[in-house]
PDB file of C-alpha atoms in Angstrom:
ATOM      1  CA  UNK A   1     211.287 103.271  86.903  1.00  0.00           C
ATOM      2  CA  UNK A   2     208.019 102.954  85.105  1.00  0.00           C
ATOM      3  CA  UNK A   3     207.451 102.431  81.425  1.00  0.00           C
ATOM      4  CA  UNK A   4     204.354 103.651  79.785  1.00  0.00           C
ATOM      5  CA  UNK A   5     203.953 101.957  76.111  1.00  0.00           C
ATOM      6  CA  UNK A   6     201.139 103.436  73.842  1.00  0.00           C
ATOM      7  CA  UNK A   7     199.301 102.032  71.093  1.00  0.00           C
ATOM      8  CA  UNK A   8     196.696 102.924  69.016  1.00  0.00           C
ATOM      9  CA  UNK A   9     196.483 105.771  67.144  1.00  0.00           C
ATOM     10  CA  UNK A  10     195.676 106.533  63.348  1.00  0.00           C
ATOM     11  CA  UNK A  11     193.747 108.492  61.146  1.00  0.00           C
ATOM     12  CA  UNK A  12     189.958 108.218  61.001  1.00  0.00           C
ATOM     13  CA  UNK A  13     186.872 109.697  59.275  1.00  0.00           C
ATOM     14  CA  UNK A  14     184.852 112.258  61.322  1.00  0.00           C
ATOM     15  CA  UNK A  15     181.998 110.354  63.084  1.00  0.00           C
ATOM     16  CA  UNK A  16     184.710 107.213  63.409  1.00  0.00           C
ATOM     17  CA  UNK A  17     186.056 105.513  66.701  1.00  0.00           C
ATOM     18  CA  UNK A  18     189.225 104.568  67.655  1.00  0.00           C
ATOM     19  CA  UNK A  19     190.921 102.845  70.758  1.00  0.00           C
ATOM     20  CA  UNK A  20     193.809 103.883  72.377  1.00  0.00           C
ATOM     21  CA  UNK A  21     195.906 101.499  74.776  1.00  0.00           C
ATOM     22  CA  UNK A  22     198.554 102.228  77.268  1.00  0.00           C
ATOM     23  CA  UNK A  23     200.441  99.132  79.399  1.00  0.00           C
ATOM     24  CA  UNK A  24     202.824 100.115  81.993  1.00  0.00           C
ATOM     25  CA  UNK A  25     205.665  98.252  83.370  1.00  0.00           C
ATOM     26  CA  UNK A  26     208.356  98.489  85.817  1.00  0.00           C
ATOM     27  CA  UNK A  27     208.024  99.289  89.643  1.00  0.00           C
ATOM     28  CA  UNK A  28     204.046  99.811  89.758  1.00  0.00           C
ATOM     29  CA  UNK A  29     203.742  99.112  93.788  1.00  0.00           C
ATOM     30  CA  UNK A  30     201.103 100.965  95.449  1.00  0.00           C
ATOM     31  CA  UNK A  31     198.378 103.031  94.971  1.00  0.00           C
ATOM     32  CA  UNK A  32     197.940 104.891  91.705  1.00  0.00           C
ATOM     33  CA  UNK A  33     196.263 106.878  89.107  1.00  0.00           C
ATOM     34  CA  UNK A  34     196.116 106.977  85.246  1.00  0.00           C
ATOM     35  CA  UNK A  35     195.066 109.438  82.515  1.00  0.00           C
ATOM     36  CA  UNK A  36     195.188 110.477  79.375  1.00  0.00           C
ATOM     37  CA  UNK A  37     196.232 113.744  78.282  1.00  0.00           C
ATOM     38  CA  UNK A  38     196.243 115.382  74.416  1.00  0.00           C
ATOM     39  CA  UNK A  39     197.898 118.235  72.976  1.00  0.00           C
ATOM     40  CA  UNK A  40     197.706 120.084  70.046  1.00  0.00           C
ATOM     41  CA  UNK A  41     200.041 122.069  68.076  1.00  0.00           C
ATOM     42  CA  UNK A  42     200.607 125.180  68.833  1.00  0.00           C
ATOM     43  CA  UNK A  43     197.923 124.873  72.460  1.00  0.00           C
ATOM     44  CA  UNK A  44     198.796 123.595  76.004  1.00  0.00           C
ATOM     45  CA  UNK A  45     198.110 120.196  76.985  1.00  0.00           C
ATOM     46  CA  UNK A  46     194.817 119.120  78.141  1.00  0.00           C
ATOM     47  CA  UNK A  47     193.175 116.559  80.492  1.00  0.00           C
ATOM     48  CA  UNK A  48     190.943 114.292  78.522  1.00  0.00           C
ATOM     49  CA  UNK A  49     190.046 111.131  80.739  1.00  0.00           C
ATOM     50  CA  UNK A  50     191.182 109.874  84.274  1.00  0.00           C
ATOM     51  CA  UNK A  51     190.573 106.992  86.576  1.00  0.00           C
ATOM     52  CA  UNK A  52     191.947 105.818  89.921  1.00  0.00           C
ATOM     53  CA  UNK A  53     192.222 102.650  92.103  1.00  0.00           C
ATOM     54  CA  UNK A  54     188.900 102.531  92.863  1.00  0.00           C
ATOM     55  CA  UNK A  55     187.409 103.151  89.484  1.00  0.00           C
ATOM     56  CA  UNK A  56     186.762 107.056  89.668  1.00  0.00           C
ATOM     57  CA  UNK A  57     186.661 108.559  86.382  1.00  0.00           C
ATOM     58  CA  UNK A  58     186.930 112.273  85.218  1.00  0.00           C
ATOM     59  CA  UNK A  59     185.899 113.494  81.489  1.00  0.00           C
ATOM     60  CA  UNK A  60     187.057 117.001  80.028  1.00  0.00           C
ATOM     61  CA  UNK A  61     183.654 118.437  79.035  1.00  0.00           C
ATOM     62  CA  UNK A  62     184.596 118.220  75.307  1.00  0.00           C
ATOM     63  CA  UNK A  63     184.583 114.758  75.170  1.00  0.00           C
ATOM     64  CA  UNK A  64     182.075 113.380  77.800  1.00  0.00           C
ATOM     65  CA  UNK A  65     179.949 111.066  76.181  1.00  0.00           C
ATOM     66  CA  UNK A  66     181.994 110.012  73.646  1.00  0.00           C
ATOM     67  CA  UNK A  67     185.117 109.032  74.784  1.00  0.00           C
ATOM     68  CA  UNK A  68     185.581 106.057  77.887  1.00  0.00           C
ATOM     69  CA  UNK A  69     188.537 105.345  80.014  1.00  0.00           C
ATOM     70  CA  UNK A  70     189.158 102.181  81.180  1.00  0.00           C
ATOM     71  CA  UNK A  71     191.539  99.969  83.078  1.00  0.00           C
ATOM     72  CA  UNK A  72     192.423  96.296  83.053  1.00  0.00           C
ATOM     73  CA  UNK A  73     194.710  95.147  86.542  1.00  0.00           C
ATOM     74  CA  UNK A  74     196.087  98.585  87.148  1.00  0.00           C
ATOM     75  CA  UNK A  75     198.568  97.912  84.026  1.00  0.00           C
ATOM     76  CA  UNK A  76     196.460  98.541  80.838  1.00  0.00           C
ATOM     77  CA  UNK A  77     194.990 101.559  80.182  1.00  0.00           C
ATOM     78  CA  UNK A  78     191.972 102.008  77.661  1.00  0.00           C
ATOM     79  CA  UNK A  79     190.695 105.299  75.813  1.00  0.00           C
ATOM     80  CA  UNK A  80     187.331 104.361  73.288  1.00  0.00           C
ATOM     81  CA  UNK A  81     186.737 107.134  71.492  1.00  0.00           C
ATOM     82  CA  UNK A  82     183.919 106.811  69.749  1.00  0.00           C
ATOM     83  CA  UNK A  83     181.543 109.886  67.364  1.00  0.00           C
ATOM     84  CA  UNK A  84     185.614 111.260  66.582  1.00  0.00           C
ATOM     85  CA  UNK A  85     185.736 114.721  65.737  1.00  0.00           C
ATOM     86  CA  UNK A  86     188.062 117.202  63.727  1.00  0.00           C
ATOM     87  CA  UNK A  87     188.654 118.962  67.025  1.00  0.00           C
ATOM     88  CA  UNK A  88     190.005 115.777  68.690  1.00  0.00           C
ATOM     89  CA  UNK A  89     192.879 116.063  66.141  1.00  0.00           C
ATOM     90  CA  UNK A  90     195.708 116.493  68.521  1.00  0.00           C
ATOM     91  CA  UNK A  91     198.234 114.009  70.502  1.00  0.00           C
ATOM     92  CA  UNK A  92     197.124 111.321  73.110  1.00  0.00           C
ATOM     93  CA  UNK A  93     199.803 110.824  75.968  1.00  0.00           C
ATOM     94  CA  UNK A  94     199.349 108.014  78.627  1.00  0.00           C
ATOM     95  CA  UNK A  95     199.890 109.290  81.883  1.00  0.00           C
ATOM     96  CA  UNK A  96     200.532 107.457  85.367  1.00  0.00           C
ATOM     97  CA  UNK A  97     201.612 107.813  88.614  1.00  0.00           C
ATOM     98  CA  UNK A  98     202.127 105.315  91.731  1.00  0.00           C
ATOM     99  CA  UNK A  99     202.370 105.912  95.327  1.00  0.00           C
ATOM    100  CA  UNK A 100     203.951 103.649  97.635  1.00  0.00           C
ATOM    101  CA  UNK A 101     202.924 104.718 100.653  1.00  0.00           C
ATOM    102  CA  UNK A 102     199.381 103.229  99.472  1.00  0.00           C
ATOM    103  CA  UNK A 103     197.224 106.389 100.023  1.00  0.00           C
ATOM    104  CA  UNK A 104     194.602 107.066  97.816  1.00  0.00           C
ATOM    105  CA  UNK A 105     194.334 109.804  95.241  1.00  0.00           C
ATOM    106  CA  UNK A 106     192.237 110.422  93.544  1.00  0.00           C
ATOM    107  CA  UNK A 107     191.485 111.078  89.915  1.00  0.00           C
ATOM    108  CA  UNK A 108     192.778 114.006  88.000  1.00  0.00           C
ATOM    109  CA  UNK A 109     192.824 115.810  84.964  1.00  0.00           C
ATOM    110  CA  UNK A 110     195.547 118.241  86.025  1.00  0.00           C
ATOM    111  CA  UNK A 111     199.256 117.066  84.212  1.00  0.00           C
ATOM    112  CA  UNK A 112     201.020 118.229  87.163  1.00  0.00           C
ATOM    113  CA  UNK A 113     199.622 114.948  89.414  1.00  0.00           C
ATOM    114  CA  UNK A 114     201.334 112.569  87.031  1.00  0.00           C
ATOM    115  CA  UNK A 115     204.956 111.292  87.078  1.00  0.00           C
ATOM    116  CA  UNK A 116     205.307 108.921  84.245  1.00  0.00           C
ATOM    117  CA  UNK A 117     204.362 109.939  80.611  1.00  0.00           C
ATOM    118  CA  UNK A 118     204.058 107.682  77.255  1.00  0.00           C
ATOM    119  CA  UNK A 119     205.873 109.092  74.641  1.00  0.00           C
ATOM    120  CA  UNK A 120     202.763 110.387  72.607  1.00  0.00           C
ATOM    121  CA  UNK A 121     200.315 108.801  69.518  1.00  0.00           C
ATOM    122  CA  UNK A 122     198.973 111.110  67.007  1.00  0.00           C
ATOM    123  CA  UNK A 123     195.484 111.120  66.451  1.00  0.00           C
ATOM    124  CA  UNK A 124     194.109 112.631  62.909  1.00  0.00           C
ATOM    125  CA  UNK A 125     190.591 112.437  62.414  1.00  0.00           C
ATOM    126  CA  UNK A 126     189.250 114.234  58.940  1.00  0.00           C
ATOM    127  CA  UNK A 127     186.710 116.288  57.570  1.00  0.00           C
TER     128      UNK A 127
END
């Protein structure tokens, strides 16, 4: 089993960054991919940043530019998020998934390629 543990999240000011961390644990053999995801009430989730093994990343158009995902020895995941807008309001899920046959996949915003979730920091950023 894999453990995805989030930290974080907060309120800011409009125009203000934040930094959103993810570390996994458990049985993280193989190959893999990590993302982050967001969701907001009352809409579907949404793929906001991805990366893979081989340092691949993928931006939603709504945030390219602003927001960077990055990961430290396949077990901590990064999100800056920097020039924060009210849109970005929503919550942040760490998202992860490990092969073990060691193929490589590659990075994706679509939920549906991930296993393992985090259980989900709010984000708030004001007017």
């Amino acid at each position: 089993q894999v453990q995805l543990v989030e930290s974080g999240g907060g309120s800011v000011q409009s125009g203000g960054s934040l930094r959103l961390s993810c570390k996994a644990s458990g049985y993280t053999s193989g190959s893999y991919r990590m993302a982050w995801f967001r969701q907001r009430q009352g809409q579907e989730r949404e793929g906001v940043a991805a990366i893979d093994e081989r340092g691949t990343k993928g931006y939603a158009g709504s945030v390219q530019g602003r927001f960077a995902i990055s990961l430290d020895n396949a077990k901590s995941l990064y999100l800056q998020m920097n020039n924060l807008k009210p849109d970005d309001t929503a919550t942040y899920f760490c998202a992860a998934s490990y092969y073990f046959n060691g193929y490589y996949y590659p990075q994706s915003l679509h939920s549906a390629d991930y296993r393992y979730w985090g259980q989900g920091n709010r984000v708030t950023v004001a007017s």
